[in-house]
Amino acid sequence: MRQLSAVLVVCATLSATMGLAHAGACADQITQLRQAAQLDHEPMPESVGQAQSYAQLSFAAALAQAEAQDALGHEPDCLMAARRAKHVLELP
């Protein structure tokens, strides 16, 4: 679990320092996803811990990809990665 936390911290730090190339629809979705992920952090029983760890890694990977695509100015790819991150969080 410590490794997962370290990975998430590294992903968050890298994406924050990378910055967004431009403000657009995808940048707005990334911001909303970051806020939703912070609100959705509840303690889980150990039996569900592994599934939650996988979901957190999947979310972090999709969010990092969205931010990278946004920085490159690839809006369609950014939006697709943001949708994947949103799906991992099971947001409407």
XYZ file of N, CA and C in Angstrom, residues 9-78:
210
model
N 1.579 9.798 -5.458
C 2.210 11.081 -5.143
C 3.121 11.507 -6.288
N 3.888 10.568 -6.822
C 4.780 10.881 -7.935
C 3.975 11.325 -9.154
N 2.899 10.589 -9.479
C 2.051 10.964 -10.618
C 1.467 12.359 -10.429
N 0.983 12.624 -9.239
C 0.389 13.937 -8.969
C 1.433 15.038 -9.073
N 2.631 14.786 -8.543
C 3.691 15.784 -8.586
C 4.132 16.056 -10.008
N 4.345 14.985 -10.772
C 4.774 15.162 -12.158
C 3.729 15.893 -12.979
N 2.487 15.516 -12.818
C 1.446 16.161 -13.612
C 1.251 17.612 -13.191
N 1.433 17.902 -11.917
C 1.284 19.290 -11.461
C 2.437 20.153 -11.958
N 3.648 19.605 -11.972
C 4.787 20.387 -12.425
C 4.811 20.517 -13.934
N 4.213 19.541 -14.629
C 4.187 19.592 -16.088
C 3.298 20.748 -16.546
N 2.214 20.989 -15.841
C 1.311 22.071 -16.186
C 0.482 21.747 -17.410
N -0.553 22.513 -17.609
C -1.424 22.312 -18.752
C -1.017 23.272 -19.854
N -0.930 22.771 -21.068
C -0.502 23.579 -22.193
C -1.523 24.673 -22.507
N -2.779 24.340 -22.377
C -3.826 25.309 -22.658
C -5.055 24.951 -21.843
N -5.847 25.955 -21.586
C -7.079 25.699 -20.840
C -8.174 25.383 -21.838
N -8.797 24.248 -21.667
C -9.860 23.847 -22.561
C -10.795 22.893 -21.855
N -11.632 22.256 -22.651
C -12.606 21.317 -22.090
C -11.919 20.189 -21.342
N -10.825 19.699 -21.890
C -10.139 18.583 -21.244
C -9.473 19.026 -19.938
N -8.890 20.210 -19.942
C -8.266 20.732 -18.720
C -9.313 20.863 -17.612
N -10.514 21.292 -17.976
C -11.592 21.394 -16.999
C -11.969 20.021 -16.443
N -12.034 19.012 -17.320
C -12.364 17.658 -16.874
C -11.280 17.110 -15.953
N -10.024 17.381 -16.276
C -8.913 16.919 -15.433
C -9.045 17.514 -14.037
N -9.347 18.802 -13.959
C -9.515 19.456 -12.667
C -10.665 18.826 -11.880
N -11.787 18.582 -12.554
C -12.931 17.959 -11.887
C -12.599 16.550 -11.406
N -11.855 15.795 -12.207
C -11.486 14.428 -11.818
C -10.568 14.438 -10.606
N -9.628 15.369 -10.581
C -8.728 15.467 -9.421
C -9.538 15.758 -8.149
N -10.494 16.677 -8.247
C -11.313 17.023 -7.085
C -12.175 15.836 -6.660
N -12.755 15.127 -7.609
C -13.600 13.973 -7.289
C -12.787 12.864 -6.643
N -11.571 12.664 -7.107
C -10.722 11.609 -6.544
C -10.370 11.915 -5.096
N -10.169 13.172 -4.776
C -9.853 13.545 -3.400
C -11.050 13.355 -2.488
N -12.250 13.570 -2.998
C -13.459 13.412 -2.192
C -13.834 11.950 -1.998
N -13.389 11.094 -2.905
C -13.795 9.694 -2.911
C -12.787 8.796 -2.213
N -12.079 9.313 -1.231
C -11.037 8.534 -0.568
C -11.524 8.102 0.809
N -12.078 6.881 0.885
C -12.592 6.356 2.146
C -11.800 5.113 2.528
N -11.648 4.852 3.823
C -10.997 3.613 4.240
C -11.813 2.405 3.793
N -11.123 1.367 3.352
C -11.794 0.169 2.845
C -11.338 -1.048 3.650
N -12.195 -2.051 3.781
C -11.775 -3.291 4.420
C -10.656 -3.936 3.612
N -9.825 -4.715 4.255
C -8.664 -5.338 3.590
C -9.073 -6.188 2.399
N -10.220 -6.871 2.480
C -10.655 -7.734 1.380
C -10.922 -6.952 0.098
N -11.212 -5.669 0.218
C -11.497 -4.830 -0.946
C -10.272 -3.991 -1.299
N -9.265 -4.032 -0.463
C -8.080 -3.192 -0.643
C -7.363 -3.380 -1.960
N -7.229 -4.622 -2.415
C -6.519 -4.854 -3.665
C -7.274 -4.282 -4.853
N -8.572 -4.435 -4.865
C -9.374 -3.880 -5.956
C -9.278 -2.359 -5.951
N -9.291 -1.771 -4.776
C -9.177 -0.325 -4.682
C -7.799 0.126 -5.159
N -6.757 -0.621 -4.807
C -5.405 -0.279 -5.241
C -5.301 -0.300 -6.757
N -5.876 -1.312 -7.374
C -5.865 -1.407 -8.831
C -6.633 -0.239 -9.440
N -7.757 0.093 -8.869
C -8.553 1.205 -9.377
C -7.788 2.523 -9.239
N -7.089 2.718 -8.124
C -6.316 3.940 -7.937
C -5.197 4.038 -8.967
N -4.512 2.919 -9.224
C -3.466 2.930 -10.237
C -4.028 3.189 -11.627
N -5.166 2.577 -11.935
C -5.815 2.791 -13.230
C -6.220 4.248 -13.391
N -6.774 4.820 -12.327
C -7.167 6.230 -12.366
C -5.953 7.126 -12.578
N -4.886 6.876 -11.803
C -3.685 7.705 -11.904
C -3.087 7.621 -13.307
N -3.076 6.425 -13.888
C -2.525 6.254 -15.235
C -3.369 6.985 -16.273
N -4.685 6.847 -16.189
C -5.568 7.514 -17.151
C -5.483 9.034 -17.004
N -5.419 9.516 -15.779
C -5.324 10.951 -15.550
C -3.987 11.489 -16.059
N -2.909 10.767 -15.818
C -1.593 11.194 -16.316
C -1.586 11.227 -17.841
N -2.227 10.244 -18.459
C -2.295 10.233 -19.916
C -3.120 11.419 -20.423
N -4.220 11.717 -19.758
C -5.045 12.855 -20.159
C -4.245 14.154 -20.068
N -3.506 14.312 -18.992
C -2.716 15.527 -18.822
C -1.611 15.626 -19.866
N -0.981 14.505 -20.184
C 0.068 14.512 -21.206
C -0.509 14.866 -22.568
N -1.653 14.288 -22.911
C -2.287 14.591 -24.196
C -2.738 16.047 -24.253
N -3.214 16.567 -23.132
C -3.629 17.960 -23.077
C -2.423 18.876 -23.272
N -1.314 18.533 -22.638
C -0.097 19.345 -22.783
C 0.399 19.357 -24.226
N 0.173 18.261 -24.943
C 0.569 18.179 -26.354
C -0.441 18.834 -27.284
N -1.600 19.202 -26.730
C -2.644 19.822 -27.536
C -3.499 18.826 -28.289
N -3.492 17.563 -27.874
C -4.285 16.503 -28.511
C -5.613 16.362 -27.771
N -6.519 17.267 -28.039
C -7.793 17.323 -27.318
C -8.604 16.024 -27.389
N -8.778 15.396 -28.572
C -9.585 14.165 -28.614
C -8.983 13.042 -27.755
N -7.666 12.883 -27.808
C -7.010 11.841 -27.003
C -7.089 12.176 -25.516
N -6.991 13.448 -25.198
C -7.111 13.893 -23.815
C -8.496 13.576 -23.266
